[in-house]
Coordinates of C-alpha atoms and ligand atoms in Angstrom, one line a residue:
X59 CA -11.4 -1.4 -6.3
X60 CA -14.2 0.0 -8.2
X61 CA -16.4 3.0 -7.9
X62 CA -19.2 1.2 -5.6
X63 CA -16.3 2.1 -3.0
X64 CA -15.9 5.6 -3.0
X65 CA -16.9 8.2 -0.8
X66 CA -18.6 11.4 -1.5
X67 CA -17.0 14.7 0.0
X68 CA -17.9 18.0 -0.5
X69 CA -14.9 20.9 -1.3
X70 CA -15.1 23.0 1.5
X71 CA -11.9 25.4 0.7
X72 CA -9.8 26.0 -2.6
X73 CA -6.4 27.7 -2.1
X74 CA -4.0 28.7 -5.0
X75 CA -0.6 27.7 -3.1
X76 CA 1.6 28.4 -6.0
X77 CA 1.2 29.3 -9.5
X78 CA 1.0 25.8 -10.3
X79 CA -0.3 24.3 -7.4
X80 CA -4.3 24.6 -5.4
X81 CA -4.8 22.9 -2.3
X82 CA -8.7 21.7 -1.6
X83 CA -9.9 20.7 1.9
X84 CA -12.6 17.6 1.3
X85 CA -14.9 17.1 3.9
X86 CA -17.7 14.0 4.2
X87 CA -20.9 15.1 2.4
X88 CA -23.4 13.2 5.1
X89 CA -21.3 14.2 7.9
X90 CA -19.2 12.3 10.5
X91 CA -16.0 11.1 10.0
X92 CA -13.3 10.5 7.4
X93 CA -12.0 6.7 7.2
X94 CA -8.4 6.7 9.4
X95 CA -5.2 6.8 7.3
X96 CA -1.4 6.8 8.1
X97 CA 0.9 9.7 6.8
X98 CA 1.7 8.8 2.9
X99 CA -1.7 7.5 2.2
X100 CA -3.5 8.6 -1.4
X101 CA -7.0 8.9 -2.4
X102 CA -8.1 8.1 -5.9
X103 CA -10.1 11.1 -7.0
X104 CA -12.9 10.2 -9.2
X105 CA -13.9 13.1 -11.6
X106 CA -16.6 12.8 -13.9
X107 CA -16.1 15.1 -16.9
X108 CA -18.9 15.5 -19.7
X109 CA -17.3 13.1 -22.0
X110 CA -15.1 11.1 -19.7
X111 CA -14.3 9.6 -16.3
X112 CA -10.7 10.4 -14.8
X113 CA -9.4 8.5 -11.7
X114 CA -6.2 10.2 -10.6
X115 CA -4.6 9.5 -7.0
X116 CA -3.4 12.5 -5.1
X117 CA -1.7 12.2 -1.4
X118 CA -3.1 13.1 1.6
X119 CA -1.6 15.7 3.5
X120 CA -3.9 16.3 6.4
X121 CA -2.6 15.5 9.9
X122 CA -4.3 11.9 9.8
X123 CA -4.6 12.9 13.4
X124 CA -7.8 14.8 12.1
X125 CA -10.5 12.7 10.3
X126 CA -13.1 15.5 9.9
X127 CA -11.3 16.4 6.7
X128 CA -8.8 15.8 4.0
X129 CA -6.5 17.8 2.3
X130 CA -5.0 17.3 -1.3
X131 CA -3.0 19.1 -3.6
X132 CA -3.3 19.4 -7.4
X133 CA -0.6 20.7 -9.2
X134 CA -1.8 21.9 -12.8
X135 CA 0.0 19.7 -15.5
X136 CA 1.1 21.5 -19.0
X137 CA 0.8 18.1 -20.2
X138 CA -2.4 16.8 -18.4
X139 CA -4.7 14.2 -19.9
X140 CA -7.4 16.1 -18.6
X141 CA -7.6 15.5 -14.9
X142 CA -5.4 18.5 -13.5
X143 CA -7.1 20.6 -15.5
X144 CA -10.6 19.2 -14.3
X145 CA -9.7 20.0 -10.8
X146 CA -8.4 23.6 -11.0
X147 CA -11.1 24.5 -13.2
X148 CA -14.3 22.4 -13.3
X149 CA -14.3 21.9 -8.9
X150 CA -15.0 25.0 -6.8
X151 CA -16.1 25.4 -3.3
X152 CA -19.1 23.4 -2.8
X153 CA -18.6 21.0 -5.4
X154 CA -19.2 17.4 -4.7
X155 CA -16.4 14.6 -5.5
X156 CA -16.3 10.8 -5.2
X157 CA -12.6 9.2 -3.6
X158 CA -11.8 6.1 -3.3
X159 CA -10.7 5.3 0.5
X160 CA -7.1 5.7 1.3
X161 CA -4.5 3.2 0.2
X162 CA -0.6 3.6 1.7
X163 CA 2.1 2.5 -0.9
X164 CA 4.6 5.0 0.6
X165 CA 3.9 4.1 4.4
X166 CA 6.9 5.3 6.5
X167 CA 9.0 2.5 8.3
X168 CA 7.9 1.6 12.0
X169 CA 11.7 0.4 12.9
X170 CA 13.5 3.2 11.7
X171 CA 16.0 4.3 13.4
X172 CA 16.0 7.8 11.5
X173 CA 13.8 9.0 8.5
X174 CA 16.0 11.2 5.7
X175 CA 13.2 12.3 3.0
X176 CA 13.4 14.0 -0.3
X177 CA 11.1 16.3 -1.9
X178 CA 10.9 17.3 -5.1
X179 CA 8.1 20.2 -6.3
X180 CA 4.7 18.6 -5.5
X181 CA 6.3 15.3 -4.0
X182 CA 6.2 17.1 -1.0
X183 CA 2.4 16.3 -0.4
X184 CA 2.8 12.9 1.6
X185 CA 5.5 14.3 3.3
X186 CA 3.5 16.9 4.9
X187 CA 1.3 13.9 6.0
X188 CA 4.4 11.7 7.8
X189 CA 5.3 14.4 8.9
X190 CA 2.9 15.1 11.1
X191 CA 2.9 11.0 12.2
X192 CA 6.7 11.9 12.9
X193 CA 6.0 15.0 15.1
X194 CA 6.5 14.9 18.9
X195 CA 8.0 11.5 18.6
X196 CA 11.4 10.3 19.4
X197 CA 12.9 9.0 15.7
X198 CA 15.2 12.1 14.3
X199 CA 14.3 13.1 10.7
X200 CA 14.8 15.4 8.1
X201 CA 13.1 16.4 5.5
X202 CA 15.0 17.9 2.5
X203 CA 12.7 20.2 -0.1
X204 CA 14.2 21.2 -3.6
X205 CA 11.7 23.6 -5.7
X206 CA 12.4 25.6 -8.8
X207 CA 11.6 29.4 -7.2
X208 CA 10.0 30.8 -3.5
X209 CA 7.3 31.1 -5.2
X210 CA 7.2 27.2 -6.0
X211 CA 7.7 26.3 -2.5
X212 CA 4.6 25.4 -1.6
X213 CA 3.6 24.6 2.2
X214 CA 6.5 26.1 3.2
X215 CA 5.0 28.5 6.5
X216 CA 3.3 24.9 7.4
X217 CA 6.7 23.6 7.5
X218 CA 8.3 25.7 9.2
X219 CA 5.4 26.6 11.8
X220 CA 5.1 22.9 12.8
X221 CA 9.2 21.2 11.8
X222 CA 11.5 24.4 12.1
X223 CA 14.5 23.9 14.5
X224 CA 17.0 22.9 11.2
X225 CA 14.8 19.6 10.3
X226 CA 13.4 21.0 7.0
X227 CA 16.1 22.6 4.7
X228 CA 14.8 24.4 1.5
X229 CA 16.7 24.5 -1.9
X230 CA 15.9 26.7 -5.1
X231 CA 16.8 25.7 -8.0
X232 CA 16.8 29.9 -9.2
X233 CA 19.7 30.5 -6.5
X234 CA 22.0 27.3 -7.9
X235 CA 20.9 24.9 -4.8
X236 CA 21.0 21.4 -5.4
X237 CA 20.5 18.4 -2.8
X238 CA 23.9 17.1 -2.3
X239 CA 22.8 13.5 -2.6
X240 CA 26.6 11.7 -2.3
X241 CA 27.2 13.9 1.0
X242 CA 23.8 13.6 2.6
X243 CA 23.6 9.8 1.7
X244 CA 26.9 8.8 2.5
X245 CA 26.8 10.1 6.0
X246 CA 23.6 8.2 7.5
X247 CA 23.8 6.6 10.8
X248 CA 23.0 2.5 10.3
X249 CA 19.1 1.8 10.5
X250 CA 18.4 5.0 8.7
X251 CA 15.3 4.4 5.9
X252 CA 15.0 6.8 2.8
X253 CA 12.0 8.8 1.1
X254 CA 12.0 9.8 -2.4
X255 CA 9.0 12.0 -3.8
X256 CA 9.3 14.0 -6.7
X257 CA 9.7 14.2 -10.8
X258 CA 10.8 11.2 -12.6
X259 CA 14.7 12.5 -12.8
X260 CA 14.8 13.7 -9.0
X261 CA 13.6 10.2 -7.3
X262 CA 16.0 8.2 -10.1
X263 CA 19.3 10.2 -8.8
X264 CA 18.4 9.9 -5.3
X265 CA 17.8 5.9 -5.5
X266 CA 20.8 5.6 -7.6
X267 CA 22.7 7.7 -5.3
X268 CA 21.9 5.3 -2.5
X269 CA 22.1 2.6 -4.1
X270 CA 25.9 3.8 -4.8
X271 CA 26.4 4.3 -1.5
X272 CA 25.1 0.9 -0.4
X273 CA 21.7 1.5 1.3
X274 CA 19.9 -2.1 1.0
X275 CA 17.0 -1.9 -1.2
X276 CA 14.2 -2.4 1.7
X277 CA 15.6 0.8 3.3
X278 CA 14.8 3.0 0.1
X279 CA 11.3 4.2 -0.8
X280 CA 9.9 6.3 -3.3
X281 CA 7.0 7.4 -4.9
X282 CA 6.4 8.8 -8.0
X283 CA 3.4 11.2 -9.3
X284 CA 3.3 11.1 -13.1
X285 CA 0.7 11.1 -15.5
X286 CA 0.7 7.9 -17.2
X287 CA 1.9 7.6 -20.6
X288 CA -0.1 8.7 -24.0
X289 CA 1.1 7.2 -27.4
X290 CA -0.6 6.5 -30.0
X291 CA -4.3 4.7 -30.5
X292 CA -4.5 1.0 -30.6
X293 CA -6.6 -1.8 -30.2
X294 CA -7.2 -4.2 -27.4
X295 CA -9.6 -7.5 -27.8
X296 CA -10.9 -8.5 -24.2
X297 CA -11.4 -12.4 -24.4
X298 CA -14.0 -12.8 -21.8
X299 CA -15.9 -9.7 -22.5
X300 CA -15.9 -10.6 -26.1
X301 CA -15.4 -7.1 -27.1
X302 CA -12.9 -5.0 -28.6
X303 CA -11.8 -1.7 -27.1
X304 CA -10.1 1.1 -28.7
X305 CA -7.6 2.9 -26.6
X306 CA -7.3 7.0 -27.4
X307 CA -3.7 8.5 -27.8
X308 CA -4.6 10.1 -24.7
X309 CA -6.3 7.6 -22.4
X310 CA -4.8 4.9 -20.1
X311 CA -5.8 1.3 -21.5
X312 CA -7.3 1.0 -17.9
X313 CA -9.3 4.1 -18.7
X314 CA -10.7 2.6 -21.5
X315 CA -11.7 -1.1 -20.4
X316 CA -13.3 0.5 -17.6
X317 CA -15.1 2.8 -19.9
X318 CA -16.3 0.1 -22.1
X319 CA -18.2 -1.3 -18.8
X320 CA -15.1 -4.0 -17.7
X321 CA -13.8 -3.5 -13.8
X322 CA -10.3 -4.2 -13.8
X323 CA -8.8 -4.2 -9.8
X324 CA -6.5 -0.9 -9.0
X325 CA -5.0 0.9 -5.9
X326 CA -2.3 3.1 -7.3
X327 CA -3.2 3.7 -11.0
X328 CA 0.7 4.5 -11.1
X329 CA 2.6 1.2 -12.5
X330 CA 3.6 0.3 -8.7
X331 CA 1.2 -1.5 -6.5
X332 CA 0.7 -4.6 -8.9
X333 CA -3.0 -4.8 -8.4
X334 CA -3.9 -4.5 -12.1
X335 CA -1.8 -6.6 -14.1
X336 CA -3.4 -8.5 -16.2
X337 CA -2.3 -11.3 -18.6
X338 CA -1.6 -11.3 -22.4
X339 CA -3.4 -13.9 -24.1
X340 CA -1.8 -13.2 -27.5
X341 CA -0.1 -10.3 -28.9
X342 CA 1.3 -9.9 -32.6
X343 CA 3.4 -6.4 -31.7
X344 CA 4.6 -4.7 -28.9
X345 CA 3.7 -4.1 -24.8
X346 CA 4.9 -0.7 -23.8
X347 CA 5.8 -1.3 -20.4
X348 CA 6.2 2.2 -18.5
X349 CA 5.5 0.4 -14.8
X350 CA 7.7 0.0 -12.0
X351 CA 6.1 -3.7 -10.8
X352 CA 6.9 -6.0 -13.4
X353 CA 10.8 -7.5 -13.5
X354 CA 12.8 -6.8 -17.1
X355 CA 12.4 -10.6 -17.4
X356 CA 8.1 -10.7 -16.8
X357 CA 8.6 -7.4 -19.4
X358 CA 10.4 -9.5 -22.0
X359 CA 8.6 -12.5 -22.0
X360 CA 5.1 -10.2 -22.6
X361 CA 2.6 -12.4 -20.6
X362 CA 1.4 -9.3 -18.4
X363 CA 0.9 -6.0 -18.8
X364 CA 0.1 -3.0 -16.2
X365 CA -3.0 -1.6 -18.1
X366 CA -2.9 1.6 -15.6
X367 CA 0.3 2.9 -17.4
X368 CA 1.2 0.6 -19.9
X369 CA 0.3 0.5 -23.7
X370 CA 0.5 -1.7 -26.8
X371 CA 1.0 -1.5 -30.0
X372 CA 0.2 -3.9 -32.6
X373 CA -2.1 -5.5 -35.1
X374 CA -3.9 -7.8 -32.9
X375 CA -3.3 -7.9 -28.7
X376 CA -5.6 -10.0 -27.1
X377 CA -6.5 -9.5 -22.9
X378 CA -7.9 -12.0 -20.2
X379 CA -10.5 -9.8 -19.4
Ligands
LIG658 S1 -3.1 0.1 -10.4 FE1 -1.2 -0.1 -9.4 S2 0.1 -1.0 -10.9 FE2 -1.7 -0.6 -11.9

């Protein structure tokens, strides 16, 4: 994907939704319609700041029911690279953005026999999206939502308005409520499929805690939103560019081959979907692997690397690019 394939949109509404979080309604800037996506869907937004380009993806929680707009939320990151910051501060109503079209990596299961998902914070954003795929229809699910404060619980009259009646259970970390993962995995009727969203540590528990409970692997899903990785500078030589390409402590290696004019393919620009890797030619140090796609054994042997997430270090790494 590259940027010849975005859309333009126009921010038609800003809401703060929690100290940390704002919610922006996107609507078509020439008018019409919105391409169709299925609940769990992101959009790469592409933000354009005075000294550099950010591509972050975001899910969209819209009903996809309704194509005239989309909805995302940003939640502001202490530790951003830029990006969060860009959209609570640099995009106000009326400004004009460029997305990518939608792309589902957390698409829910269409032979489910029940859905159980797991929200952590602002992991709750595709949810909100399924959800509204699952409504009316005749597979049970739940929908479990852990979130430091009230305050943090973002969405929550949405939830309740649309999924009351016991299917959406709320627990705050300030009150000592935890998920109890053994007893709510454990107890699952057969033909049940899981949904992890959340922090790093949340969606690692939860998959573990399946795992130990004996879910098979193609009935757990997750997704994670993190910012990918800084570390420190380094040097990359692209072998069929002929060019070298210095990579900032705090920009992706993707971020920089495509800022020194090289397209590299991407959908999730998370370390999960694959569509990046690219291979290794030579490297005299160290690949910092910090995706989800490549096996221990593709880490070790260092022939690929996930440029979206993933970092080097080294005297000399050379790319087949
Ligand atoms: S873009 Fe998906 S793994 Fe890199």
């Amino acid at each position: 994907m590259n940027d010849g394939q975005t859309l333009e949109v126009v921010v038609t509404a800003i809401e703060q939704v929690t100290p940390l979080i704002k919610h922006f309604t996107l609507a078509p800037a020439a008018g019409g319609s919105l391409p169709a996506f299925s609940g769990g869907s992101h959009v790469i937004v592409v933000m354009r700041g005075a000294s550099r380009v950010f591509r972050n993806p975001y899910s969209l929680l819209s009903a996809p029911q309704n194509l005239d707009t989309y909805e995302i939320a940003v939640r502001r990151m202490e530790e951003s690279r830029g990006g969060s910051h860009y959209m609570h501060d640099q995009v106000k109503v009326g400004s004009r953005i460029e997305i990518a079209h939608p792309v589902n990596l957390f698409a829910l299961d269409k032979i489910a026999r029940k859905h159980v998902m797991l929200a952590g914070g602002i992991g709750i954003t595709p949810f909100l999206a399924q959800l509204e795929d699952l409504h009316g229809g005749a597979v049970p699910y739940e929908l479990h939502y852990s979130v430091r404060s009230p305050e943090h619980a973002a969405f929550l009259s949405r939830l309740r308005a649309r999924h009351g009646d016991g299917r959406v259970r709320l627990y705050y970390d300030s009150a000592g409520q935890m998920i109890d993962f053994e007893g709510l995995l454990s107890a699952q009727p057969l033909g049940t499929h899981l949904y992890v969203c959340g922090p790093a540590g949340f969606i690692g528990r939860a998959v573990d805690t399946a795992r130990a409970c004996g879910w098979p692997g193609s009935h757990i899903h997750w997704e994670q939103f993190a910012a990918p990785p800084t570390g420190d500078a380094f040097e990359v030589f692209l072998a069929r560019a002929g060019r070298s390409v210095q990579v900032p402590p705090d920009q992706t290696l993707l971020e920089a081959i495509e800022a020194a004019g090289v397209d590299v393919p991407y959908l999730c620009r998370g370390g999960v979907c694959g569509f990046c890797q690219t291979r290794v030619v030579e490297c005299d140090g160290e690949l910092l692997h910090h995706d989800h796609f490549l096996s221990d054994a593709d880490k070790a042997r260092g022939k690929s690397i996930m440029p979206c997430v993933s970092r080097a270090r080294g005297a000399r790494v050379v790319l087949d690019l």
